[in-house]
Short mmCIF file of N, CA and C and ligand atoms in Angstrom, two decimals:
data_model
loop_
_atom_site.label_atom_id
_atom_site.label_comp_id
_atom_site.label_asym_id
_atom_site.label_seq_id
_atom_site.Cartn_x
_atom_site.Cartn_y
_atom_site.Cartn_z
N MET A 277 -72.92 -18.58 -39.62
CA MET A 277 -72.29 -19.35 -37.83
C MET A 277 -70.75 -18.67 -37.36
N THR A 278 -70.84 -18.29 -36.10
CA THR A 278 -69.69 -18.15 -35.20
C THR A 278 -69.11 -19.67 -35.42
N THR A 279 -67.53 -19.14 -34.12
CA THR A 279 -67.21 -20.63 -34.13
C THR A 279 -67.02 -20.99 -32.33
N ASN A 280 -66.91 -21.84 -32.12
CA ASN A 280 -67.22 -22.48 -30.45
C ASN A 280 -66.00 -22.45 -29.91
N THR A 281 -65.85 -21.82 -28.72
CA THR A 281 -65.34 -22.56 -27.88
C THR A 281 -65.12 -23.58 -27.55
N CYS A 282 -63.40 -24.14 -27.42
CA CYS A 282 -63.09 -25.20 -27.39
C CYS A 282 -63.54 -25.29 -25.83
N VAL A 283 -63.55 -26.80 -25.33
CA VAL A 283 -63.31 -26.78 -24.07
C VAL A 283 -63.85 -28.94 -24.28
N HIS A 284 -62.78 -28.68 -22.99
CA HIS A 284 -62.34 -30.19 -22.77
C HIS A 284 -63.22 -31.04 -21.55
N PRO A 285 -63.66 -32.46 -21.12
CA PRO A 285 -64.31 -32.23 -20.00
C PRO A 285 -63.23 -33.26 -19.35
N ALA A 286 -63.41 -33.17 -17.92
CA ALA A 286 -62.42 -33.35 -17.25
C ALA A 286 -62.83 -34.32 -16.38
N VAL A 287 -61.72 -35.12 -14.90
CA VAL A 287 -62.52 -35.44 -14.47
C VAL A 287 -61.41 -35.66 -13.10
N TRP A 288 -61.52 -35.32 -11.63
CA TRP A 288 -60.58 -35.44 -11.00
C TRP A 288 -60.58 -37.07 -10.25
N LEU A 289 -59.90 -38.03 -10.11
CA LEU A 289 -59.69 -39.08 -10.02
C LEU A 289 -58.91 -39.74 -8.94
N GLY A 290 -59.11 -39.80 -7.52
CA GLY A 290 -58.72 -40.33 -6.56
C GLY A 290 -58.67 -41.42 -5.79
N CYS A 291 -57.90 -41.54 -5.26
CA CYS A 291 -57.96 -43.19 -4.92
C CYS A 291 -58.43 -42.99 -3.19
N LEU A 292 -59.46 -43.66 -3.39
CA LEU A 292 -61.20 -43.74 -1.76
C LEU A 292 -59.80 -44.53 -0.95
N SER A 293 -59.21 -45.38 -0.71
CA SER A 293 -58.09 -45.03 0.45
C SER A 293 -57.49 -43.97 0.86
N CYS A 294 -56.25 -43.88 0.09
CA CYS A 294 -54.95 -42.96 0.02
C CYS A 294 -55.66 -41.45 0.68
N ASN A 295 -57.59 -41.49 0.14
CA ASN A 295 -57.23 -40.23 0.42
C ASN A 295 -58.44 -40.11 1.72
N ASN A 296 -59.17 -41.49 2.62
CA ASN A 296 -59.60 -41.33 4.10
C ASN A 296 -58.81 -41.45 4.56
N SER A 297 -57.54 -42.26 4.72
CA SER A 297 -56.01 -41.60 5.25
C SER A 297 -55.54 -40.05 5.19
N GLY A 298 -55.68 -39.92 4.40
CA GLY A 298 -54.99 -38.66 4.79
C GLY A 298 -54.46 -37.63 4.11
N HIS A 299 -54.10 -38.57 2.77
CA HIS A 299 -53.06 -38.58 1.97
C HIS A 299 -54.22 -37.88 0.45
N LEU A 300 -53.52 -36.79 -0.21
CA LEU A 300 -54.45 -36.23 -0.80
C LEU A 300 -53.92 -37.00 -2.85
N VAL A 301 -54.42 -38.44 -2.80
CA VAL A 301 -53.64 -38.90 -3.96
C VAL A 301 -54.46 -38.91 -5.55
N GLY A 302 -54.20 -38.93 -6.68
CA GLY A 302 -55.42 -38.61 -7.87
C GLY A 302 -54.39 -37.24 -9.07
N CYS A 303 -55.32 -37.77 -10.04
CA CYS A 303 -55.27 -36.07 -10.99
C CYS A 303 -56.00 -36.19 -11.85
N TRP A 304 -56.09 -35.44 -12.54
CA TRP A 304 -57.07 -34.78 -14.02
C TRP A 304 -56.83 -35.79 -14.47
N PHE A 305 -57.81 -36.23 -15.66
CA PHE A 305 -57.88 -36.95 -17.24
C PHE A 305 -59.16 -36.86 -17.33
N PRO A 306 -59.07 -36.11 -18.52
CA PRO A 306 -60.30 -35.62 -19.69
C PRO A 306 -61.56 -36.87 -19.66
N CYS A 307 -62.24 -36.95 -19.65
CA CYS A 307 -62.52 -37.63 -19.75
C CYS A 307 -63.05 -38.76 -20.68
N ASP A 308 -62.50 -38.61 -21.89
CA ASP A 308 -62.48 -39.54 -22.60
C ASP A 308 -61.22 -40.83 -22.65
N MET A 309 -60.55 -40.15 -21.63
CA MET A 309 -59.48 -41.59 -21.01
C MET A 309 -59.58 -42.08 -20.04
N VAL A 310 -60.56 -41.81 -19.45
CA VAL A 310 -60.80 -42.27 -18.02
C VAL A 310 -61.36 -43.27 -17.95
N GLU A 311 -61.88 -44.49 -18.82
CA GLU A 311 -61.90 -46.24 -19.17
C GLU A 311 -60.11 -46.99 -18.92
N GLU A 312 -59.53 -46.21 -19.24
CA GLU A 312 -58.05 -46.75 -19.53
C GLU A 312 -57.50 -46.86 -18.77
N VAL A 313 -58.00 -45.71 -17.46
CA VAL A 313 -57.34 -45.38 -16.60
C VAL A 313 -56.42 -46.22 -14.55
N THR A 314 -55.58 -46.86 -15.46
CA THR A 314 -54.96 -47.54 -14.07
C THR A 314 -54.53 -47.06 -12.34
N LEU A 315 -54.65 -47.86 -11.51
CA LEU A 315 -54.31 -47.32 -9.90
C LEU A 315 -53.33 -47.19 -10.49
N ALA A 316 -51.77 -47.60 -11.01
CA ALA A 316 -51.01 -46.56 -11.39
C ALA A 316 -50.77 -45.31 -11.02
N GLU A 317 -51.46 -44.92 -12.55
CA GLU A 317 -51.74 -43.84 -13.10
C GLU A 317 -52.64 -43.11 -12.06
N VAL A 318 -53.41 -43.49 -11.54
CA VAL A 318 -53.83 -42.23 -10.12
C VAL A 318 -53.15 -41.26 -9.22
N HIS A 319 -52.18 -42.76 -9.36
CA HIS A 319 -51.30 -42.83 -8.36
C HIS A 319 -49.88 -42.10 -8.30
N GLY A 320 -49.82 -41.87 -10.40
CA GLY A 320 -48.42 -41.11 -11.03
C GLY A 320 -47.57 -42.21 -10.50
N GLY A 321 -48.13 -43.25 -10.29
CA GLY A 321 -45.93 -44.67 -10.49
C GLY A 321 -46.67 -45.37 -9.54
N ARG A 322 -46.57 -46.29 -10.40
CA ARG A 322 -46.44 -48.29 -9.67
C ARG A 322 -45.55 -48.67 -8.19
N GLN A 323 -44.97 -47.80 -7.71
CA GLN A 323 -44.53 -47.84 -6.68
C GLN A 323 -44.99 -47.45 -5.59
N HIS A 324 -45.71 -46.38 -5.65
CA HIS A 324 -47.10 -45.55 -4.70
C HIS A 324 -48.37 -45.37 -4.65
N VAL A 325 -48.12 -47.26 -5.02
CA VAL A 325 -49.63 -48.21 -4.76
C VAL A 325 -49.39 -49.08 -3.66
N TYR A 326 -50.36 -48.84 -3.01
CA TYR A 326 -50.38 -49.76 -1.21
C TYR A 326 -51.29 -50.69 -1.52
N PRO A 327 -51.19 -51.87 -0.41
CA PRO A 327 -51.83 -53.10 0.22
C PRO A 327 -53.58 -52.41 -0.46
N GLY A 328 -53.80 -52.00 0.05
CA GLY A 328 -55.13 -51.22 0.93
C GLY A 328 -55.99 -50.05 -0.26
N CYS A 329 -54.90 -50.11 -1.94
CA CYS A 329 -55.24 -49.38 -2.40
C CYS A 329 -56.26 -49.84 -3.60
N GLU A 330 -57.24 -50.08 -3.95
CA GLU A 330 -58.01 -50.50 -4.94
C GLU A 330 -59.14 -49.46 -5.60
N GLU A 331 -60.38 -49.02 -4.63
CA GLU A 331 -61.35 -48.00 -5.05
C GLU A 331 -60.77 -46.14 -5.80
N VAL A 332 -61.84 -46.68 -6.83
CA VAL A 332 -61.49 -44.79 -7.46
C VAL A 332 -62.52 -44.59 -7.12
N VAL A 333 -62.50 -43.03 -7.08
CA VAL A 333 -63.80 -41.98 -7.21
C VAL A 333 -63.60 -40.34 -7.80
N VAL A 334 -64.41 -40.08 -8.04
CA VAL A 334 -64.04 -38.36 -8.93
C VAL A 334 -64.72 -37.98 -7.94
N LEU A 335 -63.88 -37.49 -8.02
CA LEU A 335 -63.45 -35.90 -6.22
C LEU A 335 -64.14 -34.51 -6.95
N ASP A 336 -63.99 -34.54 -8.18
CA ASP A 336 -63.52 -33.32 -9.04
C ASP A 336 -63.55 -33.37 -10.80
N SER A 337 -65.10 -31.64 -11.20
CA SER A 337 -64.75 -32.62 -12.45
C SER A 337 -64.84 -31.07 -12.85
N ASP A 338 -64.43 -30.92 -14.42
CA ASP A 338 -64.65 -29.44 -15.40
C ASP A 338 -65.43 -30.08 -16.83
N TYR A 339 -65.93 -29.08 -16.87
CA TYR A 339 -66.56 -29.38 -18.15
C TYR A 339 -67.90 -30.19 -18.34
N LEU A 340 -68.39 -30.27 -16.95
CA LEU A 340 -69.95 -31.49 -16.86
C LEU A 340 -70.72 -30.46 -16.68
N PRO A 341 -72.26 -31.19 -17.68
CA PRO A 341 -73.21 -30.59 -17.11
C PRO A 341 -73.79 -29.86 -15.72
N ARG A 342 -74.34 -28.48 -14.86
CA ARG A 342 -74.02 -27.38 -13.76
C ARG A 342 -75.35 -29.01 -13.13
N GLY A 343 -74.87 -29.54 -12.09
CA GLY A 343 -76.14 -30.71 -11.77
C GLY A 343 -75.01 -31.73 -11.38
N VAL A 344 -74.40 -32.31 -12.16
CA VAL A 344 -74.14 -33.49 -12.42
C VAL A 344 -72.40 -33.57 -11.42
N SER A 345 -72.78 -34.14 -10.17
CA SER A 345 -71.65 -34.19 -9.42
C SER A 345 -71.91 -35.09 -9.08
N GLU A 346 -70.94 -35.82 -8.15
CA GLU A 346 -70.72 -37.47 -7.38
C GLU A 346 -71.24 -38.76 -8.21
N ILE A 347 -69.91 -38.55 -8.83
CA ILE A 347 -70.48 -39.76 -10.18
C ILE A 347 -69.71 -40.96 -10.23
N SER A 348 -69.35 -41.74 -10.62
CA SER A 348 -68.69 -42.59 -10.74
C SER A 348 -67.82 -42.63 -11.66
N GLN A 349 -66.50 -43.71 -11.83
CA GLN A 349 -65.91 -43.08 -12.75
C GLN A 349 -66.71 -44.01 -13.98
N SER A 350 -67.49 -45.03 -14.19
CA SER A 350 -67.67 -45.77 -15.10
C SER A 350 -68.28 -44.59 -15.62
N GLN A 351 -69.56 -43.74 -15.10
CA GLN A 351 -70.85 -42.63 -15.45
C GLN A 351 -69.23 -41.65 -16.22
N ALA A 352 -68.62 -41.05 -15.36
CA ALA A 352 -66.95 -40.88 -16.30
C ALA A 352 -66.60 -40.44 -17.29
N ALA A 353 -67.03 -42.36 -17.68
CA ALA A 353 -66.50 -42.31 -18.69
C ALA A 353 -67.38 -42.91 -19.87
N ALA A 354 -68.95 -42.91 -19.61
CA ALA A 354 -70.03 -42.52 -20.19
C ALA A 354 -70.39 -41.10 -21.08
N TRP A 355 -69.77 -40.44 -20.47
CA TRP A 355 -69.17 -39.38 -20.20
C TRP A 355 -68.30 -38.67 -21.64
N GLY A 356 -67.67 -39.23 -21.47
CA GLY A 356 -65.88 -39.86 -22.73
C GLY A 356 -66.74 -40.21 -23.90
N GLU A 357 -67.35 -41.37 -23.69
CA GLU A 357 -68.10 -42.12 -24.90
C GLU A 357 -68.65 -41.00 -25.41
N ILE A 358 -70.03 -40.08 -25.04
CA ILE A 358 -70.48 -38.77 -26.40
C ILE A 358 -69.55 -38.01 -26.56
N LEU A 359 -68.72 -37.85 -25.58
CA LEU A 359 -67.63 -36.56 -25.76
C LEU A 359 -66.89 -36.94 -27.31
N VAL A 360 -67.12 -38.10 -27.50
CA VAL A 360 -66.18 -39.25 -29.15
C VAL A 360 -67.27 -38.67 -30.24
N ASP A 361 -68.43 -38.75 -29.55
CA ASP A 361 -69.62 -38.26 -30.32
C ASP A 361 -69.79 -37.44 -31.19
N VAL A 362 -69.92 -36.01 -30.51
CA VAL A 362 -70.02 -34.75 -30.81
C VAL A 362 -69.49 -34.13 -30.44
N GLY A 363 -67.96 -34.19 -30.38
CA GLY A 363 -66.94 -33.93 -30.71
C GLY A 363 -66.38 -32.66 -29.25
N VAL A 364 -65.50 -32.42 -29.41
CA VAL A 364 -64.95 -31.74 -28.21
C VAL A 364 -64.75 -29.54 -29.09
N ASP A 365 -65.63 -29.84 -30.00
CA ASP A 365 -64.92 -28.14 -30.44
C ASP A 365 -67.21 -27.99 -30.17
N ARG A 366 -68.18 -28.92 -30.03
CA ARG A 366 -69.02 -28.52 -30.30
C ARG A 366 -69.41 -28.50 -28.36
N TRP A 367 -68.45 -29.29 -27.67
CA TRP A 367 -68.62 -29.80 -26.42
C TRP A 367 -70.01 -28.15 -26.02
N GLU A 368 -68.74 -27.11 -25.63
CA GLU A 368 -69.92 -26.32 -25.10
C GLU A 368 -71.22 -25.89 -26.01
N GLU A 369 -71.79 -26.41 -26.91
CA GLU A 369 -73.15 -26.21 -27.21
C GLU A 369 -73.63 -27.58 -26.96
N PHE A 370 -73.34 -28.51 -26.74
CA PHE A 370 -73.66 -30.21 -26.21
C PHE A 370 -73.79 -29.50 -24.92
N LEU A 371 -73.27 -28.56 -23.98
CA LEU A 371 -73.49 -28.51 -22.53
C LEU A 371 -74.84 -27.33 -21.91
N ALA A 372 -74.76 -26.68 -23.10
CA ALA A 372 -75.60 -25.51 -23.42
C ALA A 372 -77.01 -26.31 -22.81
N TRP A 373 -77.14 -27.21 -24.25
CA TRP A 373 -78.37 -28.02 -24.00
C TRP A 373 -79.15 -28.83 -23.14
N CYS A 374 -77.57 -29.23 -22.61
CA CYS A 374 -77.60 -30.05 -21.71
C CYS A 374 -78.42 -29.65 -20.43
N GLU A 375 -78.07 -27.70 -20.13
CA GLU A 375 -78.68 -27.31 -18.69
C GLU A 375 -79.57 -27.30 -19.35
N ASN A 376 -80.14 -26.53 -20.79
CA ASN A 376 -81.24 -25.54 -20.96
C ASN A 376 -82.51 -26.26 -21.67
N CYS A 377 -82.12 -27.52 -22.52
CA CYS A 377 -83.81 -28.27 -22.36
C CYS A 377 -83.79 -29.57 -22.46
N SER A 378 -83.85 -29.84 -21.00
CA SER A 378 -84.21 -31.36 -20.50
C SER A 378 -84.12 -32.26 -21.10
N PRO A 379 -83.29 -32.77 -21.77
CA PRO A 379 -83.33 -33.88 -22.31
C PRO A 379 -83.39 -35.34 -21.90
N SER A 380 -83.29 -36.06 -21.66
CA SER A 380 -83.62 -37.42 -21.30
C SER A 380 -82.27 -37.88 -21.09
N LEU A 381 -82.59 -39.38 -20.53
CA LEU A 381 -81.61 -39.62 -19.59
C LEU A 381 -80.71 -41.36 -19.55
N ASP A 382 -79.98 -41.71 -19.28
CA ASP A 382 -79.68 -43.45 -19.57
C ASP A 382 -79.23 -42.89 -17.53
N VAL A 383 -79.14 -44.75 -18.24
CA VAL A 383 -79.31 -45.33 -17.04
C VAL A 383 -77.66 -44.76 -16.26
N ASN A 384 -76.77 -43.99 -16.51
CA ASN A 384 -75.83 -43.69 -16.17
C ASN A 384 -75.63 -41.51 -16.27
N GLY A 385 -77.51 -41.31 -16.44
CA GLY A 385 -77.40 -39.21 -16.21
C GLY A 385 -77.03 -39.03 -17.70
N VAL A 386 -76.48 -40.01 -18.44
CA VAL A 386 -76.30 -39.43 -19.66
C VAL A 386 -76.96 -38.66 -20.91
N PRO A 387 -77.53 -38.05 -21.58
CA PRO A 387 -78.38 -37.36 -22.42
C PRO A 387 -77.31 -38.44 -24.44
N SER A 388 -78.41 -38.67 -25.02
CA SER A 388 -78.12 -39.96 -26.02
C SER A 388 -77.60 -38.67 -26.62
N ALA A 389 -76.73 -38.41 -28.34
CA ALA A 389 -76.48 -38.02 -28.94
C ALA A 389 -77.30 -38.30 -30.00
N ARG A 390 -77.71 -38.46 -30.89
CA ARG A 390 -78.43 -38.68 -31.99
C ARG A 390 -79.93 -37.55 -31.28
N GLU A 391 -80.47 -37.51 -29.82
CA GLU A 391 -81.52 -36.48 -29.32
C GLU A 391 -80.70 -35.29 -29.47
N PHE A 392 -79.35 -34.57 -29.57
CA PHE A 392 -78.36 -34.22 -29.13
C PHE A 392 -78.83 -33.34 -31.56
N GLU A 393 -78.81 -34.62 -31.74
CA GLU A 393 -78.00 -33.89 -33.50
C GLU A 393 -79.47 -33.73 -33.64
N GLU A 394 -80.16 -34.18 -33.48
CA GLU A 394 -81.36 -33.53 -33.36
C GLU A 394 -82.08 -32.52 -33.90
N ALA A 395 -81.92 -32.44 -32.51
CA ALA A 395 -82.23 -30.59 -31.96
C ALA A 395 -81.15 -29.36 -32.28
N ASP A 396 -80.13 -30.14 -32.14
CA ASP A 396 -79.12 -28.86 -32.53
C ASP A 396 -79.20 -28.08 -34.15
N GLN A 397 -79.04 -26.28 -33.79
CA GLN A 397 -79.05 -26.05 -35.34
C GLN A 397 -77.27 -25.43 -35.17
N GLY A 398 -76.77 -24.78 -34.62
CA GLY A 398 -75.36 -24.92 -34.72
C GLY A 398 -75.33 -23.57 -34.17
N CYS A 399 -75.44 -22.32 -33.71
CA CYS A 399 -74.08 -21.63 -33.26
C CYS A 399 -74.26 -20.22 -33.98
N TRP A 400 -75.18 -18.85 -33.50
CA TRP A 400 -75.09 -17.48 -34.79
C TRP A 400 -74.74 -16.99 -33.97
N ASP A 401 -74.58 -15.82 -34.97
CA ASP A 401 -74.34 -14.22 -35.14
C ASP A 401 -75.22 -13.79 -33.74
N SER A 402 -76.92 -14.49 -34.56
CA SER A 402 -78.27 -13.25 -33.40
C SER A 402 -79.35 -14.67 -33.70
N PHE A 403 -80.02 -14.69 -33.26
CA PHE A 403 -81.76 -15.35 -33.84
C PHE A 403 -81.53 -15.46 -34.71
N ARG A 404 -82.20 -13.53 -35.06
CA ARG A 404 -82.97 -13.47 -36.65
C ARG A 404 -81.90 -13.85 -37.87
N GLU A 405 -80.43 -14.26 -37.32
CA GLU A 405 -79.65 -14.94 -38.46
C GLU A 405 -80.20 -16.25 -39.12
N PHE A 406 -80.49 -16.52 -37.38
CA PHE A 406 -80.68 -18.69 -38.19
C PHE A 406 -81.67 -18.12 -38.29
N VAL A 407 -82.95 -17.70 -37.95
CA VAL A 407 -84.42 -17.30 -38.61
C VAL A 407 -84.28 -17.28 -39.94
N GLU A 408 -83.69 -16.04 -40.29
CA GLU A 408 -83.80 -15.97 -42.30
C GLU A 408 -83.12 -17.30 -43.35
N SER A 409 -82.38 -17.49 -42.17
CA SER A 409 -81.34 -19.07 -42.79
C SER A 409 -82.54 -20.62 -42.45
N TRP A 410 -83.78 -20.21 -41.61
CA TRP A 410 -84.35 -20.89 -41.63
C TRP A 410 -85.29 -21.24 -42.83
N ALA A 411 -85.58 -19.58 -42.84
CA ALA A 411 -87.25 -19.87 -43.40
C ALA A 411 -87.04 -19.92 -44.49
N ASP A 412 -86.10 -19.39 -45.22
CA ASP A 412 -85.00 -19.89 -46.81
C ASP A 412 -84.97 -21.40 -46.40
N ASP A 413 -84.46 -21.58 -45.38
CA ASP A 413 -84.38 -23.42 -46.20
C ASP A 413 -85.27 -24.05 -46.24
N CYS A 414 -86.78 -23.48 -45.54
CA CYS A 414 -87.93 -24.15 -46.01
C CYS A 414 -88.82 -23.90 -46.63
N GLY A 415 -87.74 -23.14 -47.14
CA GLY A 415 -88.46 -22.72 -48.98
C GLY A 415 -90.50 -21.36 -48.44
N VAL A 416 -89.74 -20.35 -47.60
CA VAL A 416 -91.18 -19.98 -47.01
C VAL A 416 -91.21 -18.88 -48.19
N PHE A 417 -90.70 -18.52 -48.51
CA PHE A 417 -90.91 -17.72 -49.59
C PHE A 417 -91.05 -18.18 -51.54
N CYS A 418 -91.10 -19.66 -51.40
CA CYS A 418 -90.94 -20.13 -52.71
C CYS A 418 -92.22 -19.25 -53.41
N GLN A 419 -91.89 -18.95 -54.89
CA GLN A 419 -93.28 -18.45 -55.29
C GLN A 419 -93.46 -17.00 -55.15
N TRP A 420 -93.11 -16.33 -53.89
CA TRP A 420 -93.67 -16.03 -53.85
C TRP A 420 -92.66 -14.14 -54.43
N SER A 421 -93.68 -13.18 -54.27
CA SER A 421 -92.94 -11.45 -55.72
C SER A 421 -91.48 -11.06 -54.96
N GLU A 422 -90.76 -10.35 -55.24
CA GLU A 422 -90.10 -9.61 -54.75
C GLU A 422 -90.47 -8.35 -53.43
N GLU A 423 -91.02 -8.49 -54.45
CA GLU A 423 -92.18 -7.41 -53.34
C GLU A 423 -92.15 -8.30 -52.21
N ALA A 424 -93.08 -8.46 -51.86
CA ALA A 424 -93.46 -9.69 -51.32
C ALA A 424 -92.61 -9.80 -50.11
N VAL A 425 -91.81 -10.20 -50.60
CA VAL A 425 -90.94 -10.99 -50.09
C VAL A 425 -90.05 -9.54 -48.60
N ARG A 426 -89.77 -8.88 -50.05
CA ARG A 426 -89.55 -6.69 -48.91
C ARG A 426 -90.62 -6.94 -48.01
N TYR A 427 -91.93 -7.34 -48.10
CA TYR A 427 -92.45 -6.60 -46.73
C TYR A 427 -92.45 -7.39 -45.94
N PHE A 428 -92.18 -8.65 -45.73
CA PHE A 428 -92.93 -9.52 -45.30
C PHE A 428 -92.03 -8.94 -43.39
N ASP A 429 -92.82 -9.32 -42.62
CA ASP A 429 -93.70 -9.09 -41.03
C ASP A 429 -92.08 -10.36 -40.82
N TRP A 430 -90.36 -9.46 -40.29
CA TRP A 430 -89.50 -10.74 -40.00
C TRP A 430 -90.04 -10.61 -38.35
N ASP A 431 -89.75 -9.49 -37.52
CA ASP A 431 -90.35 -9.32 -35.99
C ASP A 431 -91.16 -10.36 -35.39
N ARG A 432 -92.09 -9.87 -36.40
CA ARG A 432 -93.51 -11.22 -36.28
C ARG A 432 -93.24 -12.54 -36.41
N TYR A 433 -92.31 -13.45 -37.21
CA TYR A 433 -91.99 -14.37 -37.71
C TYR A 433 -90.55 -14.96 -36.22
N GLU A 434 -89.87 -13.83 -36.31
CA GLU A 434 -89.55 -14.16 -35.89
C GLU A 434 -89.11 -14.32 -34.43
N CYS A 435 -90.68 -14.14 -33.40
CA CYS A 435 -91.09 -14.07 -32.16
C CYS A 435 -91.65 -14.65 -32.08
N ASP A 436 -92.90 -15.52 -33.13
CA ASP A 436 -93.21 -17.13 -33.68
C ASP A 436 -92.44 -17.96 -32.97
N CYS A 437 -91.19 -18.30 -34.15
CA CYS A 437 -90.30 -18.54 -34.25
C CYS A 437 -90.02 -19.54 -32.71
N ARG A 438 -89.89 -18.31 -32.05
CA ARG A 438 -88.58 -18.18 -30.37
C ARG A 438 -89.75 -19.31 -29.58
N HIS A 439 -91.27 -20.01 -29.88
CA HIS A 439 -91.71 -20.94 -29.44
C HIS A 439 -91.22 -21.92 -29.81
N ASP A 440 -90.54 -22.66 -30.58
CA ASP A 440 -89.71 -23.60 -30.68
C ASP A 440 -88.53 -24.21 -30.55
N PHE A 441 -88.26 -22.94 -30.87
CA PHE A 441 -86.30 -22.98 -30.28
C PHE A 441 -86.12 -22.85 -28.63
N THR A 442 -85.73 -23.63 -28.17
CA THR A 442 -84.64 -22.71 -28.00
C THR A 442 -82.89 -21.38 -27.46
N ILE A 443 -83.23 -20.55 -27.23
CA ILE A 443 -81.67 -19.93 -27.15
C ILE A 443 -80.67 -19.46 -26.18
N VAL A 444 -79.43 -20.06 -27.36
CA VAL A 444 -78.42 -19.81 -25.75
C VAL A 444 -77.72 -19.39 -25.88
N ASP A 445 -77.01 -18.42 -25.14
CA ASP A 445 -75.60 -17.19 -25.54
C ASP A 445 -74.79 -17.73 -25.20
N ALA A 446 -73.87 -18.18 -26.28
CA ALA A 446 -72.45 -18.71 -26.29
C ALA A 446 -71.34 -18.21 -25.63
N SER A 447 -70.02 -18.22 -25.05
CA SER A 447 -69.35 -17.08 -24.30
C SER A 447 -68.50 -17.10 -25.38
N GLY A 448 -68.64 -17.73 -26.49
CA GLY A 448 -67.53 -16.27 -27.26
C GLY A 448 -68.49 -15.37 -28.61
N GLY A 449 -69.36 -15.25 -27.32
CA GLY A 449 -70.33 -14.29 -28.70
C GLY A 449 -71.25 -15.18 -29.62
N GLY A 450 -72.97 -14.44 -29.34
CA GLY A 450 -73.52 -15.39 -30.93
C GLY A 450 -73.96 -15.71 -29.99
N VAL A 451 -75.07 -17.00 -30.49
CA VAL A 451 -76.00 -17.95 -29.84
C VAL A 451 -76.28 -19.01 -29.92
N PHE A 452 -76.71 -20.94 -29.39
CA PHE A 452 -76.77 -21.62 -29.82
C PHE A 452 -77.92 -21.91 -29.51
N VAL A 453 -78.50 -22.48 -31.32
CA VAL A 453 -79.96 -22.45 -31.02
C VAL A 453 -80.26 -23.87 -31.06
N PHE A 454 -81.77 -24.69 -30.90
CA PHE A 454 -81.94 -26.03 -30.54
C PHE A 454 -83.14 -25.98 -30.54
N ARG A 455 -83.71 -27.08 -31.64
CA ARG A 455 -85.23 -27.48 -32.10
C ARG A 455 -85.59 -27.65 -30.64
N ASP A 456 -87.49 -27.63 -30.19
CA ASP A 456 -87.49 -27.71 -29.82
C ASP A 456 -88.53 -29.32 -29.72
N PHE A 457 -88.76 -30.26 -28.38
CA PHE A 457 -89.32 -31.48 -29.77
C PHE A 457 -91.33 -31.61 -28.63
ZN1 ZN B 101 -53.81 -45.10 -2.67
#
C-alpha cells in the first residue's frame, strides 16, 4: 500500500451584493467549515458588512470533483459533510472515485460515503500487487499444491480482474483500485 497525497477541498465564498457593486469581497474556506461561516467572516470583519449584504455565493472551488461548479453554500457544506466521513487523507482517492466511477448522487449532487466505502479497495503500487492480495483474500489457492500455485497464470487472472475493477493513477505514484458494481 502507498500513502495518499493530502488535499483539502475548499470554496471561495463571496458576498453577492458587494461583488455586484464591483468590490471583490470574499475568502477561501475549507468545505467542512462552510456551514458555520458568517457574513462578517466573508467580509473579513463585521465593520465591512453593508446593509445590502445578505447573499453569499461560491465563486471558486478547489479539490472538488471535475465538473462540480456553480454550487450553493449549502451544497458546499454537503461536500464538507462527506469530507468528515471520508477523511482528508483519503480525499484524493475519493475524487478519483467520483470522477471515474459515476456514483449515484443525492439532491445536493453529492455521492454517498457508504457507496464509496463499498467500492474502495485502497491505493497500491500496481494493479498486480492488488490482484495478488485479492486472490489471497478470496482463497483462490485454498488447497492448491505449491507447484500448481507456481504455474498459475497471473497475467490472465489480472486481465480478467480488470473487468471488475476501475483503476486510476494516483498523483503520488501507484494506483487507486475501485470495485465496480
Ligand atoms: Zn457585502
